[in-house]
């Protein structure tokens, strides 16, 4: 292009506007695709981010450099009382139950990431951010921080333990965690 379209003595540059029809097409087609994708996904997005269900299990997550703290209501079933239970690094939930996470950060931006659930949510200091999930398979799953949060970031790991209903009830009873299913 440098050689072909170089300045030549005695020849003026030619102004070219382009092709209006082509410009309209390459603007309209991607716009239509994005509008269609928005309309198809709007109800799913609303179900995930706007119309959050009441959780069968509610957990408060506190993210700090460089650890996950999970807080469960104690036998009284309420948060912020003397009987709250704190578990560091490990989140225990029952299978096939909706889990509501109330997430808070204490220092920097963290990102709660459970790859197996396709759940990733940034946690900001000074804000409570909610997310929910329903695990459909029992097991032990990795929970890394997905936001570079400081020099100990690589060690900020935790585990999600998805337990059968019976195992969860036994775990809750053993740890003094309120369990709405069993009435305590």
mmCIF file of C-alpha atoms in Angstrom:
data_model
loop_
_atom_site.group_PDB
_atom_site.id
_atom_site.type_symbol
_atom_site.label_atom_id
_atom_site.label_comp_id
_atom_site.label_asym_id
_atom_site.label_seq_id
_atom_site.Cartn_x
_atom_site.Cartn_y
_atom_site.Cartn_z
ATOM 1 C CA UNK A 1 0.000 0.000 0.000
ATOM 2 C CA UNK A 2 2.877 2.337 0.733
ATOM 3 C CA UNK A 3 4.248 1.782 -2.743
ATOM 4 C CA UNK A 4 0.967 1.554 -4.681
ATOM 5 C CA UNK A 5 -0.663 4.598 -3.090
ATOM 6 C CA UNK A 6 2.400 6.780 -2.629
ATOM 7 C CA UNK A 7 2.310 10.429 -3.573
ATOM 8 C CA UNK A 8 2.939 10.956 -7.250
ATOM 9 C CA UNK A 9 3.853 14.307 -8.759
ATOM 10 C CA UNK A 10 0.948 15.954 -10.561
ATOM 11 C CA UNK A 11 -1.675 13.489 -9.284
ATOM 12 C CA UNK A 12 -4.274 14.568 -6.757
ATOM 13 C CA UNK A 13 -5.697 12.280 -4.113
ATOM 14 C CA UNK A 14 -9.162 10.957 -4.876
ATOM 15 C CA UNK A 15 -11.790 11.236 -2.180
ATOM 16 C CA UNK A 16 -13.734 8.032 -1.672
ATOM 17 C CA UNK A 17 -16.726 7.993 0.639
ATOM 18 C CA UNK A 18 -17.277 4.237 0.657
ATOM 19 C CA UNK A 19 -20.375 2.152 0.158
ATOM 20 C CA UNK A 20 -23.434 3.267 2.167
ATOM 21 C CA UNK A 21 -25.282 -0.026 1.661
ATOM 22 C CA UNK A 22 -22.307 -2.040 2.917
ATOM 23 C CA UNK A 23 -21.896 0.211 5.972
ATOM 24 C CA UNK A 24 -25.580 -0.186 6.834
ATOM 25 C CA UNK A 25 -25.368 -3.978 6.523
ATOM 26 C CA UNK A 26 -22.251 -4.356 8.680
ATOM 27 C CA UNK A 27 -23.846 -2.156 11.334
ATOM 28 C CA UNK A 28 -27.348 -3.670 11.207
ATOM 29 C CA UNK A 29 -26.402 -7.368 11.186
ATOM 30 C CA UNK A 30 -24.243 -7.329 14.358
ATOM 31 C CA UNK A 31 -26.817 -5.068 16.043
ATOM 32 C CA UNK A 32 -29.594 -7.533 15.223
ATOM 33 C CA UNK A 33 -27.497 -10.447 16.509
ATOM 34 C CA UNK A 34 -26.831 -8.648 19.814
ATOM 35 C CA UNK A 35 -30.505 -7.717 20.218
ATOM 36 C CA UNK A 36 -31.578 -11.322 19.568
ATOM 37 C CA UNK A 37 -28.997 -12.646 22.066
ATOM 38 C CA UNK A 38 -30.193 -10.095 24.629
ATOM 39 C CA UNK A 39 -33.827 -11.113 24.193
ATOM 40 C CA UNK A 40 -33.006 -14.828 24.408
ATOM 41 C CA UNK A 41 -30.869 -14.465 27.545
ATOM 42 C CA UNK A 42 -32.762 -11.718 29.425
ATOM 43 C CA UNK A 43 -35.001 -14.086 31.391
ATOM 44 C CA UNK A 44 -32.068 -16.297 32.396
ATOM 45 C CA UNK A 45 -30.043 -13.262 33.484
ATOM 46 C CA UNK A 46 -32.998 -11.975 35.503
ATOM 47 C CA UNK A 47 -33.431 -15.355 37.230
ATOM 48 C CA UNK A 48 -29.753 -15.419 38.200
ATOM 49 C CA UNK A 49 -29.116 -11.792 39.138
ATOM 50 C CA UNK A 50 -32.451 -10.100 39.887
ATOM 51 C CA UNK A 51 -35.035 -12.641 41.089
ATOM 52 C CA UNK A 52 -32.837 -14.509 43.556
ATOM 53 C CA UNK A 53 -34.656 -17.336 45.330
ATOM 54 C CA UNK A 54 -34.905 -17.598 49.091
ATOM 55 C CA UNK A 55 -32.102 -19.957 50.005
ATOM 56 C CA UNK A 56 -32.696 -23.281 51.714
ATOM 57 C CA UNK A 57 -29.298 -22.634 53.303
ATOM 58 C CA UNK A 58 -27.906 -19.160 53.928
ATOM 59 C CA UNK A 59 -24.192 -18.561 54.430
ATOM 60 C CA UNK A 60 -22.258 -15.354 55.003
ATOM 61 C CA UNK A 61 -18.897 -15.307 53.235
ATOM 62 C CA UNK A 62 -16.199 -12.916 54.393
ATOM 63 C CA UNK A 63 -13.245 -12.610 52.015
ATOM 64 C CA UNK A 64 -10.005 -11.221 53.370
ATOM 65 C CA UNK A 65 -6.332 -11.392 52.549
ATOM 66 C CA UNK A 66 -5.832 -14.364 52.127
ATOM 67 C CA UNK A 67 -8.684 -16.534 53.364
ATOM 68 C CA UNK A 68 -12.348 -17.379 52.985
ATOM 69 C CA UNK A 69 -14.441 -17.263 56.174
ATOM 70 C CA UNK A 70 -17.866 -18.906 56.061
ATOM 71 C CA UNK A 71 -20.354 -17.947 58.759
ATOM 72 C CA UNK A 72 -23.427 -20.054 59.477
ATOM 73 C CA UNK A 73 -26.270 -19.151 61.838
ATOM 74 C CA UNK A 74 -26.123 -21.104 65.091
ATOM 75 C CA UNK A 75 -29.001 -22.979 66.750
ATOM 76 C CA UNK A 76 -31.115 -19.805 67.003
ATOM 77 C CA UNK A 77 -31.153 -19.618 63.161
ATOM 78 C CA UNK A 78 -30.082 -15.945 63.099
ATOM 79 C CA UNK A 79 -26.895 -14.225 62.058
ATOM 80 C CA UNK A 80 -24.985 -11.767 64.251
ATOM 81 C CA UNK A 81 -25.713 -13.554 67.488
ATOM 82 C CA UNK A 82 -23.300 -15.182 69.939
ATOM 83 C CA UNK A 83 -23.897 -18.673 68.586
ATOM 84 C CA UNK A 84 -22.836 -18.047 64.972
ATOM 85 C CA UNK A 85 -20.476 -20.678 63.592
ATOM 86 C CA UNK A 86 -17.363 -19.730 61.604
ATOM 87 C CA UNK A 87 -15.643 -22.250 59.328
ATOM 88 C CA UNK A 88 -12.390 -21.154 57.666
ATOM 89 C CA UNK A 89 -11.695 -22.222 54.098
ATOM 90 C CA UNK A 90 -14.410 -24.872 53.703
ATOM 91 C CA UNK A 91 -18.001 -24.295 52.597
ATOM 92 C CA UNK A 92 -20.419 -27.115 53.438
ATOM 93 C CA UNK A 93 -23.767 -27.298 51.639
ATOM 94 C CA UNK A 94 -26.416 -29.944 50.964
ATOM 95 C CA UNK A 95 -26.941 -31.299 47.461
ATOM 96 C CA UNK A 96 -30.017 -30.169 45.486
ATOM 97 C CA UNK A 97 -30.722 -27.233 47.823
ATOM 98 C CA UNK A 98 -30.567 -23.546 46.979
ATOM 99 C CA UNK A 99 -27.673 -21.870 48.778
ATOM 100 C CA UNK A 100 -27.772 -18.105 49.259
ATOM 101 C CA UNK A 101 -24.355 -16.513 49.766
ATOM 102 C CA UNK A 102 -24.103 -13.079 51.345
ATOM 103 C CA UNK A 103 -20.566 -11.998 50.477
ATOM 104 C CA UNK A 104 -18.492 -9.242 52.050
ATOM 105 C CA UNK A 105 -14.898 -8.158 51.620
ATOM 106 C CA UNK A 106 -12.744 -6.662 54.343
ATOM 107 C CA UNK A 107 -9.756 -5.264 52.488
ATOM 108 C CA UNK A 108 -9.389 -5.525 48.695
ATOM 109 C CA UNK A 109 -11.372 -6.872 45.747
ATOM 110 C CA UNK A 110 -11.643 -10.676 45.785
ATOM 111 C CA UNK A 111 -13.452 -12.971 43.371
ATOM 112 C CA UNK A 112 -15.324 -16.040 44.619
ATOM 113 C CA UNK A 113 -14.964 -18.676 41.898
ATOM 114 C CA UNK A 114 -16.394 -22.194 41.803
ATOM 115 C CA UNK A 115 -15.535 -23.490 38.319
ATOM 116 C CA UNK A 116 -17.645 -26.650 38.600
ATOM 117 C CA UNK A 117 -20.762 -24.496 39.248
ATOM 118 C CA UNK A 118 -19.811 -21.825 36.709
ATOM 119 C CA UNK A 119 -20.155 -19.304 39.521
ATOM 120 C CA UNK A 120 -17.849 -16.314 39.693
ATOM 121 C CA UNK A 121 -18.652 -13.196 41.669
ATOM 122 C CA UNK A 122 -16.424 -10.281 42.586
ATOM 123 C CA UNK A 123 -16.524 -9.212 46.239
ATOM 124 C CA UNK A 124 -15.957 -5.552 47.042
ATOM 125 C CA UNK A 125 -14.929 -4.128 50.407
ATOM 126 C CA UNK A 126 -17.740 -2.266 52.135
ATOM 127 C CA UNK A 127 -20.562 -3.892 50.120
ATOM 128 C CA UNK A 128 -22.686 -6.962 50.610
ATOM 129 C CA UNK A 129 -23.152 -8.843 47.368
ATOM 130 C CA UNK A 130 -25.464 -11.822 47.111
ATOM 131 C CA UNK A 131 -25.221 -14.832 44.860
ATOM 132 C CA UNK A 132 -26.922 -18.199 44.860
ATOM 133 C CA UNK A 133 -26.363 -21.678 43.513
ATOM 134 C CA UNK A 134 -27.788 -25.163 43.631
ATOM 135 C CA UNK A 135 -25.221 -27.973 43.480
ATOM 136 C CA UNK A 136 -26.613 -31.122 41.871
ATOM 137 C CA UNK A 137 -23.689 -33.459 42.510
ATOM 138 C CA UNK A 138 -21.971 -34.411 45.760
ATOM 139 C CA UNK A 139 -18.221 -34.042 46.073
ATOM 140 C CA UNK A 140 -15.350 -31.778 47.062
ATOM 141 C CA UNK A 141 -14.679 -28.888 44.679
ATOM 142 C CA UNK A 142 -11.979 -26.227 44.444
ATOM 143 C CA UNK A 143 -12.782 -22.601 45.421
ATOM 144 C CA UNK A 144 -9.918 -20.295 44.384
ATOM 145 C CA UNK A 145 -9.847 -16.517 44.489
ATOM 146 C CA UNK A 146 -9.955 -15.363 40.879
ATOM 147 C CA UNK A 147 -8.845 -11.771 41.504
ATOM 148 C CA UNK A 148 -5.217 -10.849 42.087
ATOM 149 C CA UNK A 149 -5.605 -9.663 45.676
ATOM 150 C CA UNK A 150 -2.038 -9.351 46.907
ATOM 151 C CA UNK A 151 1.169 -11.324 47.447
ATOM 152 C CA UNK A 152 -0.611 -14.277 49.109
ATOM 153 C CA UNK A 153 -3.238 -14.581 46.369
ATOM 154 C CA UNK A 154 -1.986 -17.936 45.113
ATOM 155 C CA UNK A 155 -2.552 -19.442 48.554
ATOM 156 C CA UNK A 156 -6.128 -18.168 48.874
ATOM 157 C CA UNK A 157 -7.858 -21.448 48.196
ATOM 158 C CA UNK A 158 -10.782 -23.189 49.741
ATOM 159 C CA UNK A 159 -13.125 -26.091 49.218
ATOM 160 C CA UNK A 160 -16.803 -26.540 48.525
ATOM 161 C CA UNK A 161 -18.110 -29.729 50.140
ATOM 162 C CA UNK A 162 -21.446 -30.760 48.632
ATOM 163 C CA UNK A 163 -22.938 -33.343 50.978
ATOM 164 C CA UNK A 164 -25.960 -35.614 50.751
ATOM 165 C CA UNK A 165 -28.915 -34.452 52.839
ATOM 166 C CA UNK A 166 -28.125 -36.959 55.597
ATOM 167 C CA UNK A 167 -24.431 -36.065 55.646
ATOM 168 C CA UNK A 168 -25.258 -32.350 55.783
ATOM 169 C CA UNK A 169 -27.685 -32.816 58.680
ATOM 170 C CA UNK A 170 -25.040 -34.788 60.577
ATOM 171 C CA UNK A 171 -22.390 -32.134 59.817
ATOM 172 C CA UNK A 172 -24.760 -29.319 60.883
ATOM 173 C CA UNK A 173 -25.608 -31.091 64.163
ATOM 174 C CA UNK A 174 -21.935 -31.787 64.890
ATOM 175 C CA UNK A 175 -20.894 -28.164 64.247
ATOM 176 C CA UNK A 176 -23.847 -26.401 65.889
ATOM 177 C CA UNK A 177 -25.157 -24.986 62.614
ATOM 178 C CA UNK A 178 -28.841 -24.114 62.275
ATOM 179 C CA UNK A 179 -30.548 -26.589 59.960
ATOM 180 C CA UNK A 180 -34.039 -25.527 58.856
ATOM 181 C CA UNK A 181 -34.717 -29.013 57.464
ATOM 182 C CA UNK A 182 -34.345 -30.690 60.848
ATOM 183 C CA UNK A 183 -36.073 -27.900 62.773
ATOM 184 C CA UNK A 184 -33.021 -26.655 64.745
#
